Amino acid sequence: MKLDFGCGKNKRPGFIGVDVMQFDGVDQVVDLRQPWPWENDSVEEAHASHFIEHLNGSERIHFWNELYRVLKKDAKAQIIVPHWASGRAYGDLTHQWPPVVEFSFYYLDKAWREVNAPHCGLTCDFHAQWGYAIGAPWNSRSEDVQAFAVNHYREVAQDLVATVTKR
């Protein structure tokens, strides 16, 4: 089973579309802020594009813990959110504060959390890697130039693209 969380009208091909609202392409209407209906270790792959930023802090904790529960061991989830230095992070009034940032993904690692943030309520254990969807005209520049620009200029990174893997 492959799940596309918050798919709206843009369900990923080959995935079961999940959203809180019924749209064309939504296969299951589920409020992901509540306990999820899927069995433990039953999901092979997950995808969430421009969904997590709509959750508040406690809802994000619930999301990560439930994602960990339903994913099979070594399964991956691709997570795409607007980059914090892009207007895309702030333009939609339904986005919650704070934006999802690179540092957020450290909290998904159980060993890191035990040392640095044992108070946060997360029970998951993910390995996370991330990168960026770079906007024009920066996407044709060298990796070094892109890395500098992402760290020093607004609107270079349009999205933060992460892959989390269940340990």
XYZ file of C-alpha atoms in Angstrom:
167
model
C 0.000 0.000 0.000
C 1.239 3.475 -0.956
C -0.453 6.539 0.551
C -0.482 10.134 -0.699
C -1.402 12.311 2.302
C -3.225 15.579 1.690
C -3.315 14.848 -2.030
C -6.194 17.184 -2.874
C -6.808 17.046 -6.628
C -3.196 15.993 -7.354
C -2.930 12.362 -6.281
C 0.411 10.800 -7.109
C 0.057 7.989 -9.693
C 0.078 4.521 -8.113
C -0.862 5.855 -4.675
C -4.049 5.843 -2.634
C -5.161 9.459 -2.318
C -5.920 10.579 1.250
C -7.388 13.947 2.169
C -9.719 15.474 4.759
C -11.960 16.674 1.902
C -13.463 14.789 -1.022
C -11.863 15.874 -4.286
C -11.477 14.083 -7.613
C -8.672 11.600 -6.986
C -9.233 11.263 -3.240
C -9.762 7.580 -2.460
C -10.075 7.850 1.319
C -11.424 10.810 3.273
C -9.456 10.758 6.535
C -8.730 13.440 9.122
C -5.022 12.801 9.701
C -5.184 14.811 12.926
C -7.046 11.832 14.435
C -5.816 8.216 14.876
C -5.139 6.743 11.439
C -7.185 3.794 10.153
C -4.252 1.797 8.772
C -2.621 -1.147 10.533
C 0.862 -1.036 12.044
C 3.639 -1.706 9.521
C 1.203 -1.827 6.583
C 2.400 1.011 4.308
C 5.187 0.481 1.774
C 5.634 4.121 0.800
C 4.110 7.500 1.614
C 4.058 10.934 0.061
C 2.956 14.306 1.421
C 3.320 17.372 -0.772
C 2.335 20.730 0.694
C 0.378 19.168 3.531
C 2.407 19.177 6.767
C 2.669 22.978 6.880
C -1.114 23.028 7.398
C -0.720 21.224 10.747
C 0.039 22.968 14.032
C 2.844 21.757 16.301
C 0.942 19.054 18.200
C -0.688 17.860 14.967
C 2.751 17.552 13.358
C 3.930 15.417 16.289
C 0.860 13.207 15.802
C 1.555 13.005 12.045
C 5.163 11.850 12.515
C 4.253 9.320 15.207
C 1.409 7.857 13.129
C 3.550 7.799 9.971
C 6.160 5.846 11.899
C 3.515 3.425 13.188
C 2.019 2.609 9.775
C 5.199 2.493 7.659
C 6.967 -0.829 7.235
C 10.576 -1.035 8.440
C 12.914 0.666 5.950
C 9.931 2.208 4.122
C 10.300 5.770 2.867
C 8.114 8.844 2.807
C 8.768 11.849 0.618
C 7.782 15.096 2.296
C 7.579 18.387 0.384
C 6.886 21.691 2.124
C 7.388 25.310 1.081
C 10.870 26.533 1.985
C 10.780 29.034 4.842
C 12.540 31.711 2.746
C 9.955 31.505 -0.010
C 6.758 33.508 -0.164
C 5.051 30.150 -0.694
C 5.511 29.468 3.033
C 3.585 32.584 4.048
C 1.110 33.324 1.269
C -1.422 30.620 2.169
C -3.297 31.799 5.245
C -4.064 28.199 6.245
C -0.361 27.467 6.884
C 0.515 27.081 10.548
C 3.429 28.608 12.438
C 6.290 27.873 12.570
C 7.218 26.881 9.011
C 8.742 23.434 8.588
C 12.503 24.042 8.343
C 15.561 21.882 7.782
C 16.252 21.642 11.514
C 12.795 20.119 12.064
C 14.024 16.840 10.610
C 16.663 16.340 13.328
C 13.798 15.855 15.790
C 12.678 12.732 13.923
C 15.868 10.871 14.933
C 15.321 9.094 18.257
C 19.002 9.129 19.297
C 19.342 12.855 18.538
C 16.106 13.584 20.389
C 17.173 11.665 23.513
C 20.160 13.999 23.869
C 18.690 17.279 22.642
C 14.889 17.272 22.947
C 13.481 14.474 25.126
C 10.473 16.656 25.977
C 8.868 16.979 22.533
C 6.448 14.013 22.494
C 7.771 12.323 19.386
C 8.095 8.527 19.521
C 9.224 7.959 15.923
C 12.692 7.080 14.688
C 13.440 8.205 11.134
C 16.572 8.797 9.148
C 16.014 12.016 7.183
C 17.702 13.509 4.132
C 16.668 16.744 2.479
C 17.355 19.078 -0.367
C 15.635 21.852 -2.274
C 13.504 22.586 -5.295
C 15.418 25.553 -6.679
C 13.643 28.311 -8.578
C 14.763 29.960 -11.794
C 17.274 31.411 -12.570
C 19.233 29.600 -9.843
C 18.378 26.064 -10.996
C 20.892 26.262 -13.858
C 23.765 27.435 -11.636
C 26.435 25.231 -10.051
C 25.724 23.390 -6.795
C 28.128 25.677 -4.913
C 26.355 28.797 -6.167
C 22.961 27.265 -5.353
C 24.070 26.335 -1.819
C 25.313 29.875 -1.193
C 22.138 31.388 -2.611
C 19.825 29.138 -0.551
C 21.591 30.285 2.619
C 21.755 33.979 1.770
C 18.840 34.970 -0.470
C 15.064 34.736 -0.349
C 13.037 32.966 -3.055
C 15.909 30.738 -4.243
C 14.635 27.530 -2.650
C 10.961 27.203 -3.444
C 10.426 23.924 -1.587
C 12.164 21.794 1.010
C 12.108 18.175 -0.208
C 12.846 15.477 2.361
C 12.898 11.712 2.398
C 12.410 10.038 5.749
C 13.126 6.343 6.212
C 11.704 4.305 9.085
C 14.410 2.648 11.136
